[in-house]
JSON list of C-alpha atoms in Angstrom, two decimals:
[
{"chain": "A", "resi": 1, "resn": "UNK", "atom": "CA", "xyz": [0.00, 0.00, 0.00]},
{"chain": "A", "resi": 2, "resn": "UNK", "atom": "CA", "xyz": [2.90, 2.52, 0.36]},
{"chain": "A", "resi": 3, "resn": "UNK", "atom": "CA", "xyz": [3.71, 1.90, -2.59]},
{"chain": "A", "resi": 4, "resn": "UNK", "atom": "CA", "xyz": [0.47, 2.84, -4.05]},
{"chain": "A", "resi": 5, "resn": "UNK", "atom": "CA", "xyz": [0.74, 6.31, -1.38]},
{"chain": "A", "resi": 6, "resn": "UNK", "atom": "CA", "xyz": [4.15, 7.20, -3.55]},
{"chain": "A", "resi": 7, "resn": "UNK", "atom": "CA", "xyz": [2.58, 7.23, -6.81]},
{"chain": "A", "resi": 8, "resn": "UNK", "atom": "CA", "xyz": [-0.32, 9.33, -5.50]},
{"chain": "A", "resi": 9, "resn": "UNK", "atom": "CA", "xyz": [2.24, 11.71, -4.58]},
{"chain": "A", "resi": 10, "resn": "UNK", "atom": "CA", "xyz": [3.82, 12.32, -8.02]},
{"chain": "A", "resi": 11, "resn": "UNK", "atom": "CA", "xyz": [0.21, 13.50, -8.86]},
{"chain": "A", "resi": 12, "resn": "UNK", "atom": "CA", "xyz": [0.93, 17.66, -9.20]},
{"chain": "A", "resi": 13, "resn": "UNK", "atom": "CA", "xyz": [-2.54, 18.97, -8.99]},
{"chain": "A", "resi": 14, "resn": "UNK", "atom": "CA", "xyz": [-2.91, 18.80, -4.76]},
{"chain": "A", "resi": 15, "resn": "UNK", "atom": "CA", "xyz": [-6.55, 18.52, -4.46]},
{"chain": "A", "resi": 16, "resn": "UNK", "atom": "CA", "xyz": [-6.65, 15.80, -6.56]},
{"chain": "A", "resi": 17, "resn": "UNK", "atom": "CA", "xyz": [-3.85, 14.33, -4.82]},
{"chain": "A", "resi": 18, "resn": "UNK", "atom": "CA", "xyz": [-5.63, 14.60, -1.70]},
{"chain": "A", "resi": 19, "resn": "UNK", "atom": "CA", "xyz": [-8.61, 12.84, -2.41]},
{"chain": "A", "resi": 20, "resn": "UNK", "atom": "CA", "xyz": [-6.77, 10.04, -4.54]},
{"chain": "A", "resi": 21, "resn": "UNK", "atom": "CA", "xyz": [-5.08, 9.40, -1.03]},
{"chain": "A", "resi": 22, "resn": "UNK", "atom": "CA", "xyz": [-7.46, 9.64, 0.92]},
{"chain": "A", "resi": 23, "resn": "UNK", "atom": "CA", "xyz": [-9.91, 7.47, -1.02]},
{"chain": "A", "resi": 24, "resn": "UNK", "atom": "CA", "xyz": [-6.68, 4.67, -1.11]},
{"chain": "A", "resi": 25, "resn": "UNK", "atom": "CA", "xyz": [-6.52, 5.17, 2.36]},
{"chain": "A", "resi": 26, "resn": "UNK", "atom": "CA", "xyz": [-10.11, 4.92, 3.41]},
{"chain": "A", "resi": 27, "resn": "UNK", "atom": "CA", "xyz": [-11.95, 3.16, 0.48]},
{"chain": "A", "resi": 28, "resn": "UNK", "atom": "CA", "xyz": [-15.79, 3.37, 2.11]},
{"chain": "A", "resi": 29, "resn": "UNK", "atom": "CA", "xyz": [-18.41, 3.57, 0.15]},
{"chain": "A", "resi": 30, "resn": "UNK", "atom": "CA", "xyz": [-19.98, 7.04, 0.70]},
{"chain": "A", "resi": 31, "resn": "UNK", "atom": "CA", "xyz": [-23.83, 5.87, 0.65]},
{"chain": "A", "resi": 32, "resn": "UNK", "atom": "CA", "xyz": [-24.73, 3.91, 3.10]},
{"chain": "A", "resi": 33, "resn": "UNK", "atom": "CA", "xyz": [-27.55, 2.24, 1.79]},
{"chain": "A", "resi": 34, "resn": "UNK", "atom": "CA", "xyz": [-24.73, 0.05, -0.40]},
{"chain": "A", "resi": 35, "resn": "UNK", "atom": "CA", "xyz": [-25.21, -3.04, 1.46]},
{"chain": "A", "resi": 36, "resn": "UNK", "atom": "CA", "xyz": [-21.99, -4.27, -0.16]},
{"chain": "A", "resi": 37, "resn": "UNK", "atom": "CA", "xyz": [-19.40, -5.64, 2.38]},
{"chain": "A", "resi": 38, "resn": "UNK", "atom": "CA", "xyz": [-15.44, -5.03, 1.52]},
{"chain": "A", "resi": 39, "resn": "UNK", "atom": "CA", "xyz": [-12.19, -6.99, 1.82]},
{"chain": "A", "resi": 40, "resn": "UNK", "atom": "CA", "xyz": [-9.34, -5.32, 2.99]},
{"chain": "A", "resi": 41, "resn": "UNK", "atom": "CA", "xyz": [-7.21, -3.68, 0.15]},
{"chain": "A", "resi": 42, "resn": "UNK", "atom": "CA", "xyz": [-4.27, -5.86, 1.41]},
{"chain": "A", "resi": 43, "resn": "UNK", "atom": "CA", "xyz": [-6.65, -8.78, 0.60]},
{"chain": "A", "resi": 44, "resn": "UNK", "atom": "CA", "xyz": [-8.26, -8.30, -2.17]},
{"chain": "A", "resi": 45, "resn": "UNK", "atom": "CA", "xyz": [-7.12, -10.68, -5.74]},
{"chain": "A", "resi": 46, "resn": "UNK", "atom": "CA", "xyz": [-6.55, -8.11, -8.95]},
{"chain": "A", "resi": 47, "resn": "UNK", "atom": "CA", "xyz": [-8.87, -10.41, -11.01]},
{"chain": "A", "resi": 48, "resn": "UNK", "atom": "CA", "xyz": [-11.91, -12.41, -10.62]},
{"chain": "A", "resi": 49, "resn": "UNK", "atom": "CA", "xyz": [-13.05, -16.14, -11.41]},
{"chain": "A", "resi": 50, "resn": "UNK", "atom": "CA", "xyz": [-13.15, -16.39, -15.04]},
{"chain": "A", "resi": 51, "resn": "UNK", "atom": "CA", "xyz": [-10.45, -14.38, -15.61]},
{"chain": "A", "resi": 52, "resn": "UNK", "atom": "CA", "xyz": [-7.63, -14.96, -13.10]},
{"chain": "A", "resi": 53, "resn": "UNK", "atom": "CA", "xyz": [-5.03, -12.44, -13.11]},
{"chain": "A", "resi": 54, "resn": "UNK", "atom": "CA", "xyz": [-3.48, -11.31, -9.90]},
{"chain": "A", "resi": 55, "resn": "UNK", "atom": "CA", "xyz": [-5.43, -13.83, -7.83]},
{"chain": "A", "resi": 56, "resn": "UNK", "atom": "CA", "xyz": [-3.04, -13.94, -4.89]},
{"chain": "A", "resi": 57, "resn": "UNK", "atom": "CA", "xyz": [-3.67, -12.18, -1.59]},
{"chain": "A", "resi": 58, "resn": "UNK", "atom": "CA", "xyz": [-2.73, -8.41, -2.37]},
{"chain": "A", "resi": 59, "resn": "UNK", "atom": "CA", "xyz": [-3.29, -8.98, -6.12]},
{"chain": "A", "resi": 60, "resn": "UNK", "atom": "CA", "xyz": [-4.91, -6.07, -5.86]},
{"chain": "A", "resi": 61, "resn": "UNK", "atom": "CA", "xyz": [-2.31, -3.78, -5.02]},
{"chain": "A", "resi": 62, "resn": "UNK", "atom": "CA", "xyz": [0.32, -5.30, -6.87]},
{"chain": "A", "resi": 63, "resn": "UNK", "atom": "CA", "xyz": [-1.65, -5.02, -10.03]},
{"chain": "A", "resi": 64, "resn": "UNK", "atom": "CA", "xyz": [-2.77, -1.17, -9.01]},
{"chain": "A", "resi": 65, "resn": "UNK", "atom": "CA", "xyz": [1.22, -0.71, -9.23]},
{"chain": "A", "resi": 66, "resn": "UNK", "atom": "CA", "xyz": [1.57, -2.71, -12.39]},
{"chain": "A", "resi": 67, "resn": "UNK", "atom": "CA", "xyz": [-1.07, -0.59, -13.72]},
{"chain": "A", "resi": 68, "resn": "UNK", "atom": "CA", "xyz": [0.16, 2.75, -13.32]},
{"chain": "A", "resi": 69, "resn": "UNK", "atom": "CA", "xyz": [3.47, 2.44, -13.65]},
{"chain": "A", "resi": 70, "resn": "UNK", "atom": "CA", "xyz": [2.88, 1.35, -17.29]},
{"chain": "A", "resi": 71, "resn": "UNK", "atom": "CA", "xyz": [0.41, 3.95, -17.96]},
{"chain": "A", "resi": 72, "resn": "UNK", "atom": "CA", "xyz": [2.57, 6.17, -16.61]},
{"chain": "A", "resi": 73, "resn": "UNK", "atom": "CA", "xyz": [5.41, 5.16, -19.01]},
{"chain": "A", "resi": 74, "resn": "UNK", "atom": "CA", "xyz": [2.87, 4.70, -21.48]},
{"chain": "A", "resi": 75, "resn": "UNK", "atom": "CA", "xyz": [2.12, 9.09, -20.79]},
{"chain": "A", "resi": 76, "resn": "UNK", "atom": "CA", "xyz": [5.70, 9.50, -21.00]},
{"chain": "A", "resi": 77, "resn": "UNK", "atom": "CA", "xyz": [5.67, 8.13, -24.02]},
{"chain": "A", "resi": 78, "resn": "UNK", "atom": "CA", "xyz": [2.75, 9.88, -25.66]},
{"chain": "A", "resi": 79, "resn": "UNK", "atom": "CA", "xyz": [3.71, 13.46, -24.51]},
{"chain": "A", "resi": 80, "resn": "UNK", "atom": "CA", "xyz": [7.37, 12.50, -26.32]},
{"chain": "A", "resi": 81, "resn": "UNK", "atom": "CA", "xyz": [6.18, 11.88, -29.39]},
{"chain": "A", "resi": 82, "resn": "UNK", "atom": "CA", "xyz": [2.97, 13.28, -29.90]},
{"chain": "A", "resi": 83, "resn": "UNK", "atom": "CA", "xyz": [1.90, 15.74, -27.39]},
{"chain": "A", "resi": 84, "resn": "UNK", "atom": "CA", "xyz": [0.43, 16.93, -23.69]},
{"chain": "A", "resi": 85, "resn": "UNK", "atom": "CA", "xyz": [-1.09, 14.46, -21.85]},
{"chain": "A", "resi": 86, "resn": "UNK", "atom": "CA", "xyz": [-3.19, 15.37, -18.55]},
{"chain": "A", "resi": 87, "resn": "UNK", "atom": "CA", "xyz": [-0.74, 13.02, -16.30]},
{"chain": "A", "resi": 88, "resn": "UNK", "atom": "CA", "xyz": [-2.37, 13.81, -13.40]},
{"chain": "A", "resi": 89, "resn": "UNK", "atom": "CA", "xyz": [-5.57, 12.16, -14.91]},
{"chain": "A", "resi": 90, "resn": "UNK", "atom": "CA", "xyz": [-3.65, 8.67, -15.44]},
{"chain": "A", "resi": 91, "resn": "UNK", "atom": "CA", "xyz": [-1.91, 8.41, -12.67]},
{"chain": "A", "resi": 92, "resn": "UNK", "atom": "CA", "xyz": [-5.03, 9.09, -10.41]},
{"chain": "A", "resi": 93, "resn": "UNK", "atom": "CA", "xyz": [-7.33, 7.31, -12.58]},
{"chain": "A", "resi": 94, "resn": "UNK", "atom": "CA", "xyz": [-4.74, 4.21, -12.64]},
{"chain": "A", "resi": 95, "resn": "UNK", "atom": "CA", "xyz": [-4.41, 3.96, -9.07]},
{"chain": "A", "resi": 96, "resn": "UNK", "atom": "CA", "xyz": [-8.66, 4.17, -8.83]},
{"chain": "A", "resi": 97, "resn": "UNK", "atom": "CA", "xyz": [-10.02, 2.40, -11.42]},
{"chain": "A", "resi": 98, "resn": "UNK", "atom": "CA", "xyz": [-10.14, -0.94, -9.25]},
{"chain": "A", "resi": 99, "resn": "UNK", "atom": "CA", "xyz": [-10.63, 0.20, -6.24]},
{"chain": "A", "resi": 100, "resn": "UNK", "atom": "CA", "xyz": [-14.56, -0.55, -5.34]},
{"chain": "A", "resi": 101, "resn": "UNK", "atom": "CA", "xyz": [-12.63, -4.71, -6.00]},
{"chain": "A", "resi": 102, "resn": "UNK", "atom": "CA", "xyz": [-13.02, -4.78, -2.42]},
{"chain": "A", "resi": 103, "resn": "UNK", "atom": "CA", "xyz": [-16.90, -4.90, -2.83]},
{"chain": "A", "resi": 104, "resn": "UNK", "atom": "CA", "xyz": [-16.54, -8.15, -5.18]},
{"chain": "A", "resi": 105, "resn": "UNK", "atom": "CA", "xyz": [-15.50, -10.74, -3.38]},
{"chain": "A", "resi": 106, "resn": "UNK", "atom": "CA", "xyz": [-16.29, -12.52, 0.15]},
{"chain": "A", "resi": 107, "resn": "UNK", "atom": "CA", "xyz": [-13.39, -14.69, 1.26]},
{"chain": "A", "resi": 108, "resn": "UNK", "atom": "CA", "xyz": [-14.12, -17.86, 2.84]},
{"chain": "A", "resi": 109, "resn": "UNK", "atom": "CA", "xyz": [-10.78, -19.42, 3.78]},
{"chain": "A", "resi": 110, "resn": "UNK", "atom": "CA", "xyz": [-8.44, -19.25, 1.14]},
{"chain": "A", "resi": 111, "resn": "UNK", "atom": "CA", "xyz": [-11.36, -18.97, -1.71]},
{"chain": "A", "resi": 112, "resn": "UNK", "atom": "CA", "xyz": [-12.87, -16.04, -2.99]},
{"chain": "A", "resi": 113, "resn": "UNK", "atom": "CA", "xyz": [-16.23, -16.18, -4.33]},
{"chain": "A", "resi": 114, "resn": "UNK", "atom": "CA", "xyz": [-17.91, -13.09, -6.09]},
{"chain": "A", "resi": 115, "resn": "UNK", "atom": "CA", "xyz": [-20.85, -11.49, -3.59]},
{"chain": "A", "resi": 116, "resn": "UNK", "atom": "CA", "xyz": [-23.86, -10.71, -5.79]},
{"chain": "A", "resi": 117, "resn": "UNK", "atom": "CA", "xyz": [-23.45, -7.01, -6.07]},
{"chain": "A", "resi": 118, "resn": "UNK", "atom": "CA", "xyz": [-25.93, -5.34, -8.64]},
{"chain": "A", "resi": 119, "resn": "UNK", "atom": "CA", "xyz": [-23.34, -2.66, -9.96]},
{"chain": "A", "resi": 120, "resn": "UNK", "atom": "CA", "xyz": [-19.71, -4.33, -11.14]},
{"chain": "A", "resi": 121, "resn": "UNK", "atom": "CA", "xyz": [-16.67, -2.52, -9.66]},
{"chain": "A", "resi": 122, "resn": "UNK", "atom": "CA", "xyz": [-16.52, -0.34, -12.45]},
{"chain": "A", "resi": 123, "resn": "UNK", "atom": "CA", "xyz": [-19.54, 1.31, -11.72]},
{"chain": "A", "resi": 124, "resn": "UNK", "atom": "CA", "xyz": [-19.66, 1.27, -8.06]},
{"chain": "A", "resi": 125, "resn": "UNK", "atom": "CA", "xyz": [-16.05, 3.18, -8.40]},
{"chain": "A", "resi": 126, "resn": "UNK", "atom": "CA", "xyz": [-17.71, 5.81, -10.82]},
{"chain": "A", "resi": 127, "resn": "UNK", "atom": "CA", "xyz": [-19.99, 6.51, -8.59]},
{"chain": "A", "resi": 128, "resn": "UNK", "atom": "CA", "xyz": [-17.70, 6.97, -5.65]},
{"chain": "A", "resi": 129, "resn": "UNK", "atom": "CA", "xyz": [-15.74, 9.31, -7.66]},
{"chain": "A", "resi": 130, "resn": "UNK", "atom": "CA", "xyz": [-18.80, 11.16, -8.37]},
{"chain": "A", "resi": 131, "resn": "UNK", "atom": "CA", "xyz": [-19.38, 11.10, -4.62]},
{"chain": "A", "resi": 132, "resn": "UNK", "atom": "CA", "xyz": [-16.42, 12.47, -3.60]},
{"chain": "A", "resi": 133, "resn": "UNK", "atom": "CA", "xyz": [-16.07, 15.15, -6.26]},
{"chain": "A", "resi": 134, "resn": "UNK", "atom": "CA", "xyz": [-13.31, 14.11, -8.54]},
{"chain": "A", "resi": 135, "resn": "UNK", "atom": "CA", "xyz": [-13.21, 15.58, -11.85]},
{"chain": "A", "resi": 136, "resn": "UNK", "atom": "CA", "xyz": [-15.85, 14.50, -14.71]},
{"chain": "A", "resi": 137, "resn": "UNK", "atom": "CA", "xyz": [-13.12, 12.76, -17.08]},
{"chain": "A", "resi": 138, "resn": "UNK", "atom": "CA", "xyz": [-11.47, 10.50, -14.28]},
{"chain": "A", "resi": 139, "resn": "UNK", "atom": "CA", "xyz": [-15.17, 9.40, -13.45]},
{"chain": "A", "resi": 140, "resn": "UNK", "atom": "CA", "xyz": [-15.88, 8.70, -16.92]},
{"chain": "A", "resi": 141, "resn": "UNK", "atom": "CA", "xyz": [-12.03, 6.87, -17.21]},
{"chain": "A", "resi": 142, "resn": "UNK", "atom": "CA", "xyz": [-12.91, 4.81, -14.48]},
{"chain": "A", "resi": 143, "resn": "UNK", "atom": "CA", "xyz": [-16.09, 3.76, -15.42]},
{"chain": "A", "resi": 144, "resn": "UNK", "atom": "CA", "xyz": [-15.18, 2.86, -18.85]},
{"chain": "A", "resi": 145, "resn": "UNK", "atom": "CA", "xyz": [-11.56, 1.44, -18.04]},
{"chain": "A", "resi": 146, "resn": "UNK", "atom": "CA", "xyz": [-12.50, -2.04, -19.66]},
{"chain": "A", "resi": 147, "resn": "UNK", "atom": "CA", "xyz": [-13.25, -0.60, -22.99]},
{"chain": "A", "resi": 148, "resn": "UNK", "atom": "CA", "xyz": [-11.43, 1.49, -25.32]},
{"chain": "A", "resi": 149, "resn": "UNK", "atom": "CA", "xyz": [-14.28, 2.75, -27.06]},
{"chain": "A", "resi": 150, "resn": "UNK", "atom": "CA", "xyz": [-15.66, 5.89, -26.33]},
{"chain": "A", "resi": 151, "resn": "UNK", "atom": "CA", "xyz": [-12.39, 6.93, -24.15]},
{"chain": "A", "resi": 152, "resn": "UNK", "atom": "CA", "xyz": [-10.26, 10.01, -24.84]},
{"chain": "A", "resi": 153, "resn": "UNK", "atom": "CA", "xyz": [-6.31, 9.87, -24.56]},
{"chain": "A", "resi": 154, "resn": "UNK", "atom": "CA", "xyz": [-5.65, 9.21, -21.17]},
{"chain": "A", "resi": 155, "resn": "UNK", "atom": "CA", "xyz": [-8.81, 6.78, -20.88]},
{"chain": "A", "resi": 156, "resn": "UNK", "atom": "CA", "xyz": [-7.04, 4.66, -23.77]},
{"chain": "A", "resi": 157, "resn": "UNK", "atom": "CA", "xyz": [-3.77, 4.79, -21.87]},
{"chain": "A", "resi": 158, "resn": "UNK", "atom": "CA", "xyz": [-5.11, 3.29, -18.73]},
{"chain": "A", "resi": 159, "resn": "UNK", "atom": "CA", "xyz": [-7.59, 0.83, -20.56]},
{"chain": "A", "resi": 160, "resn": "UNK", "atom": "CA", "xyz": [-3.95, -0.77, -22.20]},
{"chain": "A", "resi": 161, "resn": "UNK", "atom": "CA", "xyz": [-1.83, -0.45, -19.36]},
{"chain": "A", "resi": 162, "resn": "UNK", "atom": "CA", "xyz": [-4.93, -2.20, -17.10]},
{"chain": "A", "resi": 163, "resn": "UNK", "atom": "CA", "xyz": [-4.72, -5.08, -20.06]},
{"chain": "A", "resi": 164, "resn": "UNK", "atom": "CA", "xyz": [-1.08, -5.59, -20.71]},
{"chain": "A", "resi": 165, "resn": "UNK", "atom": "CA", "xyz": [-0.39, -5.97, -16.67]},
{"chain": "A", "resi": 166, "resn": "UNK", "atom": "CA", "xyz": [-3.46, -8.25, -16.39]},
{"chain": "A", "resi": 167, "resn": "UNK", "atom": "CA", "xyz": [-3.02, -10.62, -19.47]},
{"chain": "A", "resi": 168, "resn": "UNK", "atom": "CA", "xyz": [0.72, -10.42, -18.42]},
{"chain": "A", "resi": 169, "resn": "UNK", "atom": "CA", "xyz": [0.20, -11.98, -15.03]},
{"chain": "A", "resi": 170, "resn": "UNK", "atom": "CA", "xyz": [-2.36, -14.09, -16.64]},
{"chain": "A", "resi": 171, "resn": "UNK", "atom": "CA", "xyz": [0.10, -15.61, -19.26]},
{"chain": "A", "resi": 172, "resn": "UNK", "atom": "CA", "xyz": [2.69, -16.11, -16.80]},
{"chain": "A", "resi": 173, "resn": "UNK", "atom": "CA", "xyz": [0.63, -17.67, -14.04]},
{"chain": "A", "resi": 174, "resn": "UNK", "atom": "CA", "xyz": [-1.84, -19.48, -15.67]},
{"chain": "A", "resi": 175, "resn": "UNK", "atom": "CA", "xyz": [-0.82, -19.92, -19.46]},
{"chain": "A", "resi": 176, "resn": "UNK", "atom": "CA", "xyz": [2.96, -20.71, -19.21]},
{"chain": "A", "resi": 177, "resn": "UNK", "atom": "CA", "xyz": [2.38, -22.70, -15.73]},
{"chain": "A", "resi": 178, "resn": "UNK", "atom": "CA", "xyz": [5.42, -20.16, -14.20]},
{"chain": "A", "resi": 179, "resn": "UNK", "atom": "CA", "xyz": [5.50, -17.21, -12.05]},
{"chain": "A", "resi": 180, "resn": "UNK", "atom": "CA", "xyz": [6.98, -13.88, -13.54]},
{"chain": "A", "resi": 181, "resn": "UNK", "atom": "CA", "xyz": [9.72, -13.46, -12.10]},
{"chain": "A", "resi": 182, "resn": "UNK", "atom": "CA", "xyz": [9.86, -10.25, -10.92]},
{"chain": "A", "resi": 183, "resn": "UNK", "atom": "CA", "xyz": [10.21, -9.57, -7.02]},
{"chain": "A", "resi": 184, "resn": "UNK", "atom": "CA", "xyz": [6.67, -9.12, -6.14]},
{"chain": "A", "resi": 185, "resn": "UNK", "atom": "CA", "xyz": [6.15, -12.81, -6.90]},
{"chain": "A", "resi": 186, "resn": "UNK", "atom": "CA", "xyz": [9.04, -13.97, -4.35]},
{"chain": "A", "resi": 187, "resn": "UNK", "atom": "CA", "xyz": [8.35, -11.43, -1.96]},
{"chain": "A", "resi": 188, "resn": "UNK", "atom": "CA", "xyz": [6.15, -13.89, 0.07]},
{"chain": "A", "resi": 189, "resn": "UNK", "atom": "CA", "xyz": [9.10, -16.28, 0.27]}
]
């Protein structure tokens, strides 16, 4: 989860900052008529059955990082070659767009099962957003992170970085039979 706190940080707009930490800090939902019941963040798998990226304990987290690191490179690359991108957009949007994860699963051992949640994570997140006032376009980015269409620059870099870190993890877990390799995997050890 620090980790996730030192990317916030890079964000340069400070209100936006602010609430990107404080909604990675303290992830309730702000209606409380939700009757959805959350895992902890440190918890929560990246993926879901059906498509099993990120499955471990902390999955989430460690594909959050995945996420916008890439997307951040991804920006990086975009503004080199082509022109301005809103950084502060991915980078907040990045860290966000799975948050409301924590509403999708119950745990029961070391299972996870899906709970039977009328809006998908995607939406419940949107909402959130809404809730707590973050800009229009990071809404609509978060809502819409699982499909390219319809998405403006910094939606499209988030919807590829969110898909190359989750088929990557995928592939290398599931496909391939191996782990990735990189430290996060033998960080448990």
């Amino acid at each position: 989860m620090d980790n996730l706190i030192k990317l916030a940080e890079k964000i340069k707009d400070k209100d936006l900052r602010e609430k990107t930490i404080s909604l990675l800090k303290d992830p309730k939902l702000s209606n409380p008529a939700l009757a959805c019941k959350p895992l902890k963040i440190e918890d929560t798998p990246g993926g879901f059955p059906g498509f099993e990226h990120h499955m471990e304990k902390g999955g989430l987290i460690k594909h959050t990082e995945g996420v916008t690191l890439l997307a951040m490179q991804m920006a990086d690359f975009v503004e080199e070659r082509y022109g301005t991108v809103n950084k502060d957009f991915v980078i907040t949007a990045a860290l966000l767009h799975d948050i409301m994860r924590l509403y999708d699963f119950d745990k029961i051992g070391d299972e996870y099962s899906l709970q039977d949640n009328l809006l998908e994570h995607e939406e419940l997140g949107a909402c959130e957003l809404y809730a707590r006032g973050f800009p229009e376009e990071i809404v609509h980015m978060v809502l819409k992170h699982l499909k390219p269409e319809g998405q403006g620059l910094e939606g499209t870099i988030l919807h590829y970085a969110d898909s190359v870190d989750s088929f990557s993890d995928f592939y290398f877990r599931e496909l391939s039979g191996h782990e990735c390799g990189c430290e996060c995997c033998h960080d448990e050890d």
